[in-house]
Coordinates of C-alpha atoms in Angstrom, one line a residue:
M279 CA 74.6 155.2 -34.4
V280 CA 70.9 155.9 -35.1
E281 CA 69.1 157.8 -32.3
T282 CA 66.4 155.7 -30.7
N283 CA 63.8 155.8 -28.0
N284 CA 64.1 152.5 -26.2
D285 CA 61.3 153.3 -23.8
Q286 CA 58.6 152.8 -26.5
C287 CA 56.6 149.6 -27.0
V288 CA 58.4 147.3 -29.4
W289 CA 56.0 147.8 -32.3
K290 CA 56.1 151.6 -31.9
Y291 CA 59.9 151.5 -31.6
I292 CA 60.2 149.7 -35.0
K293 CA 57.6 151.8 -36.7
S294 CA 59.0 155.1 -35.5
R295 CA 62.5 154.2 -36.8
N296 CA 61.0 153.4 -40.2
T297 CA 58.8 156.4 -40.7
R298 CA 61.4 159.1 -40.5
K299 CA 61.7 158.9 -44.3
Q300 CA 58.5 158.4 -46.2
S301 CA 60.4 156.4 -48.9
Q302 CA 61.3 153.7 -46.3
L303 CA 57.6 152.6 -46.2
C304 CA 58.0 151.4 -49.8
N305 CA 61.1 149.3 -49.1
T306 CA 60.7 145.5 -48.6
A307 CA 60.4 144.5 -45.0
L308 CA 59.6 140.8 -45.3
I309 CA 59.9 138.1 -47.9
D310 CA 58.0 134.9 -46.9
C311 CA 58.7 132.2 -49.3
T312 CA 57.1 133.9 -52.4
R313 CA 55.2 136.7 -50.6
E314 CA 56.6 140.2 -50.1
Y315 CA 55.6 143.0 -47.8
T316 CA 56.8 146.5 -47.8
Y317 CA 57.2 148.3 -44.4
G318 CA 54.0 150.2 -45.1
Q319 CA 52.1 147.0 -45.8
M320 CA 53.6 145.2 -42.8
F321 CA 52.5 148.0 -40.4
V322 CA 49.0 147.7 -41.8
E323 CA 49.0 143.9 -41.2
W324 CA 50.1 144.5 -37.6
E325 CA 47.0 146.6 -37.1
H326 CA 44.7 144.0 -38.8
Y327 CA 45.8 141.4 -36.2
A328 CA 45.6 143.9 -33.4
R329 CA 41.9 144.5 -34.3
V330 CA 41.2 140.8 -33.9
F331 CA 42.9 140.6 -30.5
S332 CA 41.1 143.7 -29.4
A333 CA 37.7 142.2 -30.4
L334 CA 38.5 139.0 -28.5
G335 CA 39.8 140.9 -25.4
I336 CA 43.4 139.6 -25.8
T337 CA 44.9 142.7 -24.4
G338 CA 47.1 144.0 -21.6
E339 CA 44.0 145.5 -20.0
N340 CA 42.7 141.9 -19.5
N341 CA 46.1 140.7 -18.3
S342 CA 46.4 138.5 -21.4
R343 CA 49.5 136.3 -21.8
V344 CA 49.5 134.4 -25.1
A345 CA 51.5 131.3 -26.0
L346 CA 52.6 131.7 -29.6
A347 CA 54.0 128.7 -31.4
G348 CA 54.6 129.4 -35.0
T349 CA 56.5 128.4 -38.1
I350 CA 59.1 130.9 -39.5
S351 CA 56.5 132.8 -41.5
V352 CA 54.6 136.1 -41.6
E353 CA 51.5 135.0 -39.8
P354 CA 53.2 134.3 -36.4
L355 CA 55.2 137.6 -36.8
F356 CA 52.1 139.6 -37.5
S357 CA 50.5 138.0 -34.4
F358 CA 53.4 138.9 -32.2
Y359 CA 53.4 142.6 -33.2
G360 CA 49.6 142.7 -33.1
L361 CA 49.6 141.4 -29.6
N362 CA 52.3 143.9 -28.6
I363 CA 50.1 146.7 -29.9
T364 CA 47.2 145.6 -27.6
G365 CA 49.6 145.2 -24.7
A366 CA 49.4 141.4 -24.3
T367 CA 52.5 139.5 -23.2
V368 CA 53.7 136.9 -25.7
S369 CA 55.4 133.7 -24.6
M370 CA 57.2 132.1 -27.5
F371 CA 56.7 128.3 -27.6
S372 CA 58.3 126.0 -30.2
Y373 CA 57.4 123.0 -32.3
P374 CA 59.1 120.4 -30.1
D375 CA 56.9 121.6 -27.2
F376 CA 53.9 120.1 -29.0
L377 CA 55.4 116.7 -29.9
P378 CA 53.9 113.7 -28.0
T379 CA 56.5 114.1 -25.3
G380 CA 56.4 117.9 -25.4
Q381 CA 56.0 120.2 -22.4
W382 CA 53.4 122.7 -23.7
K383 CA 50.7 121.8 -21.2
T384 CA 53.0 122.2 -18.2
M385 CA 54.4 125.4 -19.7
V386 CA 50.9 126.9 -20.1
E387 CA 50.1 126.1 -16.5
K388 CA 53.3 127.4 -15.0
E389 CA 53.4 130.6 -17.1
N390 CA 49.8 131.5 -16.5
I391 CA 49.0 131.4 -20.2
T392 CA 45.5 132.7 -21.1
D393 CA 45.4 132.1 -24.9
L394 CA 47.1 129.9 -27.5
I395 CA 48.0 130.8 -31.1
L396 CA 49.4 127.9 -33.0
S397 CA 50.6 127.2 -36.6
D398 CA 48.4 124.5 -38.0
I399 CA 51.2 122.4 -39.5
M400 CA 52.3 121.6 -35.9
I401 CA 49.2 119.6 -35.3
S402 CA 46.8 117.3 -37.2
P403 CA 43.1 116.4 -37.1
E404 CA 44.1 113.4 -35.0
T405 CA 45.9 115.5 -32.3
W406 CA 43.4 118.4 -32.3
P407 CA 41.1 116.7 -29.7
E408 CA 44.0 116.6 -27.3
I409 CA 44.7 120.3 -27.8
E410 CA 41.1 121.2 -27.5
K411 CA 40.6 119.1 -24.3
A412 CA 43.8 120.5 -22.7
G413 CA 42.7 124.0 -23.6
K414 CA 39.4 123.6 -21.6
T415 CA 41.2 121.9 -18.7
L416 CA 43.8 124.7 -18.5
G417 CA 41.2 127.4 -18.9
L418 CA 42.5 128.9 -22.2
R419 CA 40.2 131.6 -23.4
N420 CA 41.0 131.3 -27.1
I421 CA 42.9 128.8 -29.3
I422 CA 43.6 130.2 -32.7
L423 CA 45.2 128.4 -35.6
L424 CA 47.5 130.2 -38.2
H425 CA 47.8 128.9 -41.7
S426 CA 51.0 129.9 -43.6
L427 CA 51.8 129.3 -47.3
L428 CA 54.8 127.2 -48.3
G429 CA 57.0 127.9 -51.3
G430 CA 60.5 129.0 -52.4
P431 CA 63.6 126.9 -52.4
C432 CA 63.3 125.5 -48.9
A433 CA 60.2 123.3 -49.5
G434 CA 59.5 120.2 -51.6
P435 CA 56.3 119.1 -53.4
A436 CA 55.4 116.7 -50.6
E437 CA 55.5 119.4 -48.0
L438 CA 53.4 121.7 -50.1
I439 CA 50.7 119.1 -50.6
Y440 CA 50.7 118.1 -46.9
N441 CA 50.5 121.7 -45.7
E442 CA 47.3 122.3 -47.7
Y443 CA 45.8 118.9 -47.1
N444 CA 46.3 119.2 -43.4
Y445 CA 44.8 122.7 -43.4
H446 CA 41.6 121.6 -45.3
R447 CA 41.1 118.7 -42.9
L448 CA 41.4 120.9 -39.8
R449 CA 39.0 123.4 -41.2
K450 CA 36.2 120.7 -41.3
I451 CA 36.5 120.1 -37.6
P452 CA 33.8 121.9 -35.5
G453 CA 35.3 124.4 -33.1
V454 CA 38.5 125.0 -35.0
V455 CA 39.1 128.7 -35.3
Y456 CA 41.4 130.2 -38.0
M457 CA 43.0 133.6 -37.9
G458 CA 42.1 134.2 -41.6
D459 CA 38.4 134.1 -40.7
L460 CA 38.8 136.3 -37.7
L461 CA 40.6 138.9 -39.8
K462 CA 37.5 139.2 -42.0
Q463 CA 35.1 139.1 -39.1
Y464 CA 36.7 141.9 -37.1
A465 CA 38.2 144.0 -39.9
S466 CA 36.5 147.2 -38.6
V467 CA 36.9 146.8 -34.8
P468 CA 38.7 149.7 -33.0
I469 CA 42.2 148.8 -31.7
T470 CA 42.7 148.7 -27.9
Y471 CA 46.2 149.9 -27.4
G472 CA 48.4 148.8 -24.5
M473 CA 50.2 151.2 -22.1
N474 CA 53.5 152.7 -23.3
D475 CA 55.4 151.3 -20.4
P476 CA 59.1 150.4 -20.9
D477 CA 59.0 148.0 -18.0
H478 CA 56.0 146.1 -19.3
L479 CA 56.6 142.4 -19.8
A480 CA 56.6 142.1 -23.6
M481 CA 58.0 138.7 -24.4
I482 CA 59.0 135.4 -22.8
T483 CA 61.5 133.2 -24.6
H484 CA 62.9 129.9 -23.5
T485 CA 66.3 128.2 -23.1
S486 CA 67.0 124.6 -24.3
G487 CA 67.7 123.5 -20.8
S488 CA 65.0 122.5 -18.3
T489 CA 64.0 124.1 -15.0
K490 CA 61.6 122.2 -12.7
G491 CA 60.4 120.0 -15.6
T492 CA 60.0 122.6 -18.4
R493 CA 62.3 124.8 -20.5
K494 CA 63.4 127.8 -18.5
P495 CA 61.5 131.0 -19.3
L496 CA 63.3 134.2 -19.9
P497 CA 61.1 137.3 -19.4
Y498 CA 62.0 140.5 -21.3
T499 CA 60.6 144.0 -21.0
E500 CA 59.8 146.3 -23.9
K501 CA 62.9 148.3 -23.1
S502 CA 65.3 145.3 -23.0
L503 CA 64.0 144.1 -26.3
N504 CA 64.5 147.6 -27.8
I505 CA 68.1 147.9 -26.5
T506 CA 69.0 144.5 -28.0
A507 CA 67.5 145.6 -31.3
T508 CA 69.5 148.9 -31.3
D509 CA 72.8 147.1 -30.5
F510 CA 72.3 144.2 -32.9
G511 CA 70.7 146.1 -35.8
N512 CA 73.5 148.6 -36.2
G513 CA 76.0 145.8 -35.7
F514 CA 75.0 144.0 -38.9
H515 CA 76.3 147.0 -40.9
D516 CA 79.2 148.0 -38.6
F517 CA 80.8 144.5 -38.7
S518 CA 80.7 144.2 -42.5
D519 CA 83.0 145.8 -45.1
N520 CA 80.1 147.2 -47.2
K521 CA 78.6 149.8 -44.9
G522 CA 77.2 151.9 -47.6
K523 CA 74.4 149.5 -48.6
V524 CA 71.1 150.7 -47.4
Q525 CA 69.3 147.4 -46.9
Y526 CA 70.7 144.0 -46.0
R527 CA 68.9 140.7 -46.4
L528 CA 68.9 138.3 -43.5
A529 CA 67.2 134.9 -42.9
P530 CA 66.8 133.8 -39.3
S531 CA 68.2 130.3 -38.8
F532 CA 66.4 129.6 -35.5
D533 CA 62.7 129.5 -34.7
F534 CA 60.9 132.3 -33.0
S535 CA 61.1 130.8 -29.5
S536 CA 64.8 131.7 -29.5
Y537 CA 65.8 135.1 -28.1
L538 CA 68.5 135.3 -30.7
C539 CA 65.9 135.0 -33.4
M540 CA 63.2 137.4 -32.1
G541 CA 65.3 139.8 -30.0
G542 CA 68.6 139.8 -31.8
I543 CA 67.6 139.2 -35.5
I544 CA 63.9 139.9 -36.3
N545 CA 63.4 143.1 -34.1
A546 CA 67.0 144.3 -34.8
D547 CA 66.7 143.8 -38.6
L548 CA 63.4 145.5 -38.9
A549 CA 64.5 148.3 -36.6
I550 CA 67.4 149.1 -38.9
G551 CA 65.2 148.9 -42.0
D552 CA 66.6 145.8 -43.5
T553 CA 64.8 142.9 -45.2
V554 CA 64.0 139.7 -43.3
I555 CA 63.7 136.5 -45.3
L556 CA 61.4 133.9 -43.7
T557 CA 61.9 130.2 -44.7
F558 CA 59.1 128.4 -42.7
F559 CA 61.3 125.8 -41.0
G560 CA 64.7 127.6 -40.8
F561 CA 67.8 125.5 -40.4
L562 CA 65.7 122.4 -39.3
H563 CA 65.0 122.0 -43.0
P564 CA 67.9 120.4 -45.0
K565 CA 67.2 122.8 -47.9
F566 CA 67.7 125.9 -45.7
I567 CA 71.2 126.3 -47.2
R568 CA 69.8 127.0 -50.6
A569 CA 68.1 130.2 -49.3
V570 CA 71.5 131.9 -49.2
E571 CA 71.9 131.9 -53.0
Y572 CA 68.2 132.1 -53.9
Y573 CA 67.5 135.2 -51.9
K574 CA 71.0 136.7 -52.2
L575 CA 71.4 137.0 -48.4
D576 CA 73.8 139.5 -47.1
V577 CA 73.9 138.2 -43.5
L578 CA 73.8 134.7 -42.2
F579 CA 73.7 134.0 -38.4
T580 CA 74.0 130.3 -37.6
S581 CA 75.5 127.8 -35.3
G582 CA 78.3 125.2 -35.4
F583 CA 75.7 122.5 -35.2
M584 CA 74.2 123.7 -38.5
V585 CA 77.5 124.1 -40.4
D586 CA 78.6 120.6 -39.2
S587 CA 75.5 119.2 -40.8
W588 CA 76.4 121.0 -44.1
L589 CA 79.9 119.6 -44.0
K590 CA 78.6 116.0 -44.1
R591 CA 76.5 116.6 -47.2
D592 CA 77.6 115.9 -50.8
D593 CA 74.7 117.5 -52.6
I594 CA 75.4 121.2 -52.1
D595 CA 78.6 121.7 -54.1
E596 CA 76.9 124.3 -56.3
V597 CA 75.5 126.5 -53.5
D598 CA 76.8 130.1 -53.9
F599 CA 77.7 132.2 -50.8
S600 CA 79.2 135.1 -52.7
S601 CA 76.3 137.5 -51.8
L602 CA 77.2 137.3 -48.0
K603 CA 78.8 140.3 -46.4
L604 CA 78.7 138.8 -42.9
F605 CA 78.8 135.1 -41.9
S606 CA 78.6 134.7 -38.2
C607 CA 78.7 131.4 -36.2
G608 CA 78.1 131.5 -32.5
G609 CA 76.1 130.3 -29.6
S610 CA 78.8 128.1 -28.1
Y611 CA 82.6 127.7 -28.0
L612 CA 84.1 126.6 -31.3
P613 CA 87.6 125.0 -31.4
V614 CA 89.9 126.7 -33.9
E615 CA 90.2 123.6 -36.0
K616 CA 86.5 123.7 -36.5
V617 CA 86.5 127.3 -37.4
K618 CA 89.2 126.6 -40.0
K619 CA 87.0 123.9 -41.5
Y620 CA 84.0 126.3 -41.6
N621 CA 86.1 129.0 -43.3
E622 CA 87.3 126.5 -45.9
F623 CA 83.8 125.4 -46.5
A624 CA 82.5 129.0 -46.8
A625 CA 85.4 129.9 -49.2
K626 CA 84.7 126.9 -51.3
H627 CA 81.2 128.3 -51.8
G628 CA 82.3 131.8 -52.7
F629 CA 82.4 133.6 -49.4
D630 CA 85.6 135.7 -49.7
K631 CA 85.8 136.9 -46.1
G632 CA 86.3 135.2 -42.8
I633 CA 83.6 133.8 -40.5
S634 CA 83.0 135.9 -37.4
R635 CA 82.0 134.5 -34.0
G636 CA 79.9 135.7 -31.1
Y637 CA 79.4 134.4 -27.6
G638 CA 77.0 135.5 -24.8
M639 CA 73.9 134.5 -23.0
S640 CA 70.2 134.8 -24.0
E641 CA 69.6 136.1 -20.4
A642 CA 71.9 139.1 -21.2
G643 CA 70.3 139.8 -24.6
G644 CA 72.9 138.1 -26.8
A645 CA 76.6 138.3 -27.6
Q646 CA 78.9 140.1 -25.2
L647 CA 82.1 138.7 -26.7
Y648 CA 83.0 139.0 -30.4
V649 CA 85.7 137.6 -32.7
P650 CA 86.3 139.6 -35.8
P651 CA 85.9 138.0 -39.3
G652 CA 89.0 135.8 -40.2
N653 CA 90.4 135.8 -36.6
L654 CA 91.7 132.3 -35.8
E655 CA 92.7 132.8 -32.2
D656 CA 91.5 130.1 -29.8
I657 CA 89.2 132.4 -28.0
L658 CA 85.6 133.1 -27.1
G659 CA 86.1 136.7 -28.1
Y660 CA 86.9 140.3 -27.0
P661 CA 84.5 141.9 -24.5
S662 CA 82.0 144.4 -26.0
S663 CA 82.8 146.8 -23.1
N664 CA 85.0 146.8 -20.0
E665 CA 82.0 146.4 -17.7
S666 CA 80.1 143.7 -19.6
I667 CA 82.5 140.9 -18.5
I668 CA 83.7 140.3 -15.0
I669 CA 86.0 137.4 -14.0
K670 CA 86.0 135.9 -10.5
D671 CA 89.6 134.8 -10.0
E672 CA 90.0 131.2 -9.1
N673 CA 92.8 132.0 -6.6
D674 CA 91.5 134.9 -4.5
S675 CA 87.8 134.8 -5.4
K676 CA 87.9 138.6 -6.2
Y677 CA 86.3 140.1 -9.3
Y678 CA 88.3 141.6 -12.1
T679 CA 87.7 143.0 -15.6
S680 CA 89.6 141.8 -18.7
K681 CA 91.8 144.9 -18.5
D682 CA 93.1 143.8 -15.1
G683 CA 95.6 141.3 -16.5
V684 CA 96.0 137.6 -17.1
R685 CA 94.0 135.3 -14.9
T686 CA 91.7 132.3 -14.8
G687 CA 88.3 132.2 -13.3
T688 CA 84.5 132.1 -13.6
M689 CA 82.9 134.5 -16.1
Y690 CA 80.0 136.8 -15.3
I691 CA 78.0 138.8 -17.9
A692 CA 76.0 142.0 -17.6
S693 CA 74.1 144.1 -20.1
D694 CA 71.6 146.9 -20.4
S695 CA 69.2 144.4 -22.0
L696 CA 69.3 141.9 -19.2
C697 CA 66.1 139.9 -18.8
S698 CA 64.1 139.7 -15.6
N699 CA 65.0 136.9 -13.1
E700 CA 61.4 136.6 -11.9
L701 CA 58.1 135.6 -13.4
D702 CA 54.9 136.1 -11.4
G703 CA 56.9 136.3 -8.2
E704 CA 58.9 133.1 -8.8
V705 CA 62.6 133.6 -8.9
L706 CA 64.0 131.9 -12.0
F707 CA 67.7 132.4 -11.3
E708 CA 69.8 134.5 -9.1
Y709 CA 71.7 137.6 -10.1
T710 CA 75.2 138.3 -8.7
V711 CA 75.6 141.9 -7.7
I712 CA 79.1 143.2 -8.5
N713 CA 79.9 146.9 -7.8
G714 CA 76.2 147.6 -7.5
K715 CA 75.3 146.0 -10.9
N716 CA 73.5 142.8 -11.7
Y717 CA 75.5 140.1 -13.4
I718 CA 74.7 136.5 -14.5
C719 CA 77.1 133.8 -13.7
T720 CA 77.8 131.9 -17.0
N721 CA 79.4 129.0 -15.3
D722 CA 82.2 129.2 -17.9
Q723 CA 85.7 128.7 -16.7
V724 CA 87.8 131.2 -18.8
R725 CA 91.3 132.6 -19.2
V726 CA 92.0 136.3 -19.7
N727 CA 94.8 136.6 -22.2
P728 CA 97.6 139.3 -22.4
N729 CA 95.8 141.0 -25.4
G730 CA 92.5 141.2 -23.4
S731 CA 90.7 138.4 -25.2
I732 CA 89.0 135.7 -23.3
S733 CA 89.6 131.9 -23.9
Y734 CA 87.3 129.1 -23.0
A735 CA 88.4 126.4 -20.4
G736 CA 85.2 124.5 -19.9
R737 CA 81.8 124.5 -18.3
L738 CA 81.8 124.6 -14.5
D739 CA 78.2 123.5 -14.3
K740 CA 78.5 120.6 -16.7
F741 CA 79.4 117.7 -14.4
F742 CA 77.8 114.9 -12.6
V743 CA 78.1 113.6 -9.0
N744 CA 78.1 110.0 -8.0
N745 CA 76.7 108.6 -4.8
D746 CA 80.0 109.2 -2.9
G747 CA 80.0 112.8 -3.9
V748 CA 82.8 112.5 -6.4
R749 CA 82.4 115.2 -9.0
F750 CA 83.2 114.3 -12.7
E751 CA 84.1 117.4 -14.7
S752 CA 82.5 116.4 -18.0
G753 CA 82.4 119.9 -19.4
I754 CA 86.1 120.6 -19.0
V755 CA 87.1 117.2 -20.5
E756 CA 84.8 117.7 -23.5
N757 CA 86.3 121.1 -24.1
E758 CA 89.8 119.8 -24.1
M759 CA 89.0 116.7 -26.3
D760 CA 87.2 118.9 -28.9
K761 CA 90.5 120.7 -29.5
Q762 CA 92.4 117.5 -30.2
P763 CA 93.3 116.4 -33.8
G764 CA 91.3 113.4 -35.0
I765 CA 88.3 114.3 -32.8
D766 CA 85.2 115.7 -34.6
K767 CA 82.8 115.7 -31.7
C768 CA 82.6 114.2 -28.2
A769 CA 80.4 113.9 -25.1
V770 CA 81.2 112.8 -21.6
V771 CA 78.1 111.3 -19.9
P772 CA 77.3 109.4 -16.8
V773 CA 76.5 105.7 -17.2
L774 CA 75.1 103.5 -14.5
D775 CA 77.4 100.6 -13.7
K776 CA 75.6 97.9 -11.9
R777 CA 78.8 96.3 -10.5
I778 CA 78.9 99.2 -8.0
H779 CA 75.4 100.6 -8.3
D780 CA 76.8 103.9 -9.3
T781 CA 77.6 106.1 -12.3
V782 CA 80.9 106.3 -14.2
P783 CA 82.0 108.7 -16.9
V784 CA 81.9 107.4 -20.4
L785 CA 83.4 109.3 -23.4
Y786 CA 81.6 109.1 -26.7
I787 CA 83.7 110.0 -29.8
I788 CA 82.9 110.9 -33.4
P789 CA 86.3 110.7 -35.2
E790 CA 87.3 112.9 -38.1
N791 CA 88.6 109.9 -40.0
K792 CA 86.6 106.7 -39.4
D793 CA 89.0 104.7 -41.6
G794 CA 92.1 105.6 -39.5
D795 CA 93.5 104.2 -36.3
V796 CA 90.8 105.9 -34.1
C797 CA 91.8 104.1 -30.9
T798 CA 95.4 105.5 -31.2
D799 CA 94.1 109.0 -31.9
V800 CA 91.9 108.9 -28.8
L801 CA 94.6 107.6 -26.6
N802 CA 97.0 110.2 -27.9
A803 CA 94.4 112.9 -27.2
L804 CA 93.8 111.6 -23.6
T805 CA 97.6 111.4 -23.0
R806 CA 98.1 115.0 -24.1
I807 CA 95.3 116.2 -21.9
F808 CA 95.8 114.2 -18.7
I809 CA 99.5 113.7 -18.7
E810 CA 101.3 116.3 -20.9
D811 CA 98.9 119.2 -20.1
G812 CA 98.4 118.2 -16.4
L813 CA 94.7 117.5 -16.2
D814 CA 95.6 114.4 -14.1
S815 CA 92.6 113.6 -12.0
S816 CA 90.9 110.3 -11.2
S817 CA 87.6 112.2 -11.1
S818 CA 88.0 113.4 -14.6
L819 CA 89.5 110.5 -16.6
P820 CA 86.7 108.6 -18.3
S821 CA 86.3 104.9 -17.6
Q822 CA 85.6 104.0 -21.2
F823 CA 85.4 105.6 -24.7
I824 CA 83.0 104.5 -27.4
I825 CA 83.4 105.3 -31.1
V826 CA 80.0 106.2 -32.6
D827 CA 78.6 107.5 -35.8
N828 CA 76.4 110.1 -34.3
I829 CA 75.9 112.0 -31.0
P830 CA 72.3 113.3 -30.6
C831 CA 71.7 116.9 -30.1
N832 CA 68.6 118.8 -29.0
S833 CA 66.7 121.3 -31.1
N834 CA 69.2 124.1 -30.3
G835 CA 72.2 122.0 -31.3
K836 CA 73.5 121.2 -27.8
I837 CA 74.5 117.7 -26.9
D838 CA 71.4 115.8 -25.6
V839 CA 72.9 114.1 -22.5
F840 CA 69.6 112.8 -21.3
R841 CA 69.0 111.0 -24.6
I842 CA 72.5 109.5 -24.6
T843 CA 72.2 108.2 -21.1
R844 CA 68.7 106.8 -21.8
E845 CA 69.6 105.1 -25.1
R846 CA 73.3 104.2 -24.4
L847 CA 74.6 104.7 -27.9
K848 CA 76.0 101.7 -29.8
G849 CA 79.5 101.7 -31.0
T850 CA 83.0 100.3 -30.7
A851 CA 84.0 100.4 -27.0
Y852 CA 87.4 100.5 -25.3
N853 CA 88.0 100.3 -21.6
I854 CA 90.5 103.0 -20.4
I855 CA 93.3 101.6 -18.2
P856 CA 95.4 104.2 -16.4
K857 CA 98.9 103.3 -15.2
R858 CA 100.5 105.2 -12.3
E859 CA 103.9 105.4 -10.7
N860 CA 104.1 106.8 -7.2
G861 CA 100.6 108.0 -7.5
K862 CA 101.3 110.0 -10.7
L863 CA 99.6 109.1 -14.0
T864 CA 102.3 108.0 -16.5
K865 CA 100.5 106.1 -19.2
I866 CA 96.9 105.5 -20.5
N867 CA 96.1 102.2 -22.2
A868 CA 93.0 100.8 -23.7
E869 CA 91.5 97.4 -24.3
F870 CA 88.7 96.5 -26.6
S871 CA 85.3 95.7 -24.9
D872 CA 82.3 94.0 -26.3
K873 CA 80.1 95.3 -23.4
T874 CA 78.4 98.6 -24.2
S875 CA 75.2 98.0 -22.3
S876 CA 74.2 100.0 -19.3
I877 CA 75.3 97.1 -17.0
I878 CA 79.0 97.8 -17.3
G879 CA 80.6 101.1 -18.1
G880 CA 84.3 100.1 -18.6
T881 CA 87.1 100.2 -16.1
L882 CA 86.0 101.3 -12.7
P883 CA 87.4 104.8 -11.8
E884 CA 90.1 104.7 -9.1
G885 CA 88.6 104.8 -5.6
M886 CA 85.3 103.3 -6.7
G887 CA 85.7 99.7 -5.5
G888 CA 82.0 99.2 -4.8
G889 CA 81.5 101.0 -1.6
S890 CA 78.7 103.3 -2.9
A891 CA 75.1 102.8 -1.9
F892 CA 72.6 102.3 -4.6
N893 CA 71.0 105.5 -5.8
L894 CA 70.5 107.4 -9.0
F895 CA 73.0 110.1 -10.2
E896 CA 72.3 113.8 -10.4
L897 CA 72.8 115.9 -13.6
F898 CA 73.4 119.5 -13.1
N899 CA 72.2 122.2 -15.5
N900 CA 73.2 120.4 -18.7

């Protein structure tokens, strides 16, 4: 383990780790499409940007908090580290926040943003007036646009042309300010350095879920960011077989608003002296997969959502993964059958090792559970330390570690890089204090296995409640269905049934084989779960299942329940008909239904005969 000083500012922490040997300054730090920067050149660019921010008063001294929304390219990165040098806090926004239905204005107001830095490809001359007007209304001091160059294997000719065309159109608008011009104007301005305070709020990232109308902010101090970088950075090399290689190459899959990207990948990779490959759009671009072979990547961190999209394509047979030393897929629970498919896919493309998995929370600074490469146990992983994971036993409500034996309960996570649970005096979420230490409740129901590993049993906070207070455990049902043969993907969502003016659970299914007897496959899966495995509950059995071609996900790859409930996906629907003997569920039948509108949601769940009062349902933390 490399000795570090986690109490430094983030920029100083990374620079100090890469200046112990003068030769490291000549090594490649960043490759942005076709541009390359050594560590020495990168540090100079940080200072160039810091001079601009100093000249404009975007500093910690002026209590500046900057919203930074950038493409995956060097200009946003240089802006982040330049702002960190001057002591400004940086809140990482994302492209979806600036879409017509985006939340950026509300986020600016709630997070007390003072300045906005935005990649120009996210807007157009037609949308600029709205940005400018909102900036004045919200009291933003500066709005600065960044222009990044496209190129490499992850961009097509049309994108190259649009990027430059849009840039030149925006430059003609009075009042538009570009960073390139500011860098020339303030090239000789002295830098105003921020305080070297480990508890200074360095960065705010955001989760995909919403809190009070906007994505939930996660505030991180300088020290918490550095601890994550220390742990993750060394992990890239420790988890691979080829520990002797001095530099690895890694391309972030996710945009900079994700803590995994900025905290767990960018900072960590630069701190360890590796090379970061920037591909402008990341995994959102269909050509991202070609970056693996083109740049000879050593490490690929991704999600099941992205690999699933690759599995459906027939135009990537020649892509070569043989350069990879580590292929990690995490962020959410992955059924073993899916992991097997991913391993087969990776092996087909030349990756001769097994895929590893990680599981944790952004609030806790990343993965706290890890599954070694090639391991095919049906688990979330093994705890990184005995104190990092605590289980609240479902029987006695006491807290235990994974070493205390087999049990089932709710999982709590702690780490030294835990984010703050407050922003400007507002409590964002509650800590649970266990044995004098702050933990975050994951709302995962888990099982501790005899070998100390932890298995996933479902989400305790993924449910909905009808007007009579009946709780439908959608998360647990989804988890069990995902494990079943013949099921590729599923979602349980509430559908308003106007017969009873209440919501009922409807199961959406993407089958593995659309040409097979999908109805029988689904009925067999439901029978195994609810009858053979004992999940017999009238408040869990869906009222209808609908076979669909696609289940929409949000930008982080999680099922978009709100969009499903809003649009009511079209597909082949079957009403679920339970049969009971002496109150015990003995058989599950299905009948075809031609009604998939929001008026009727299948067979009414038992006990819901129409006594509910009219009201809207509630969704909890999905």
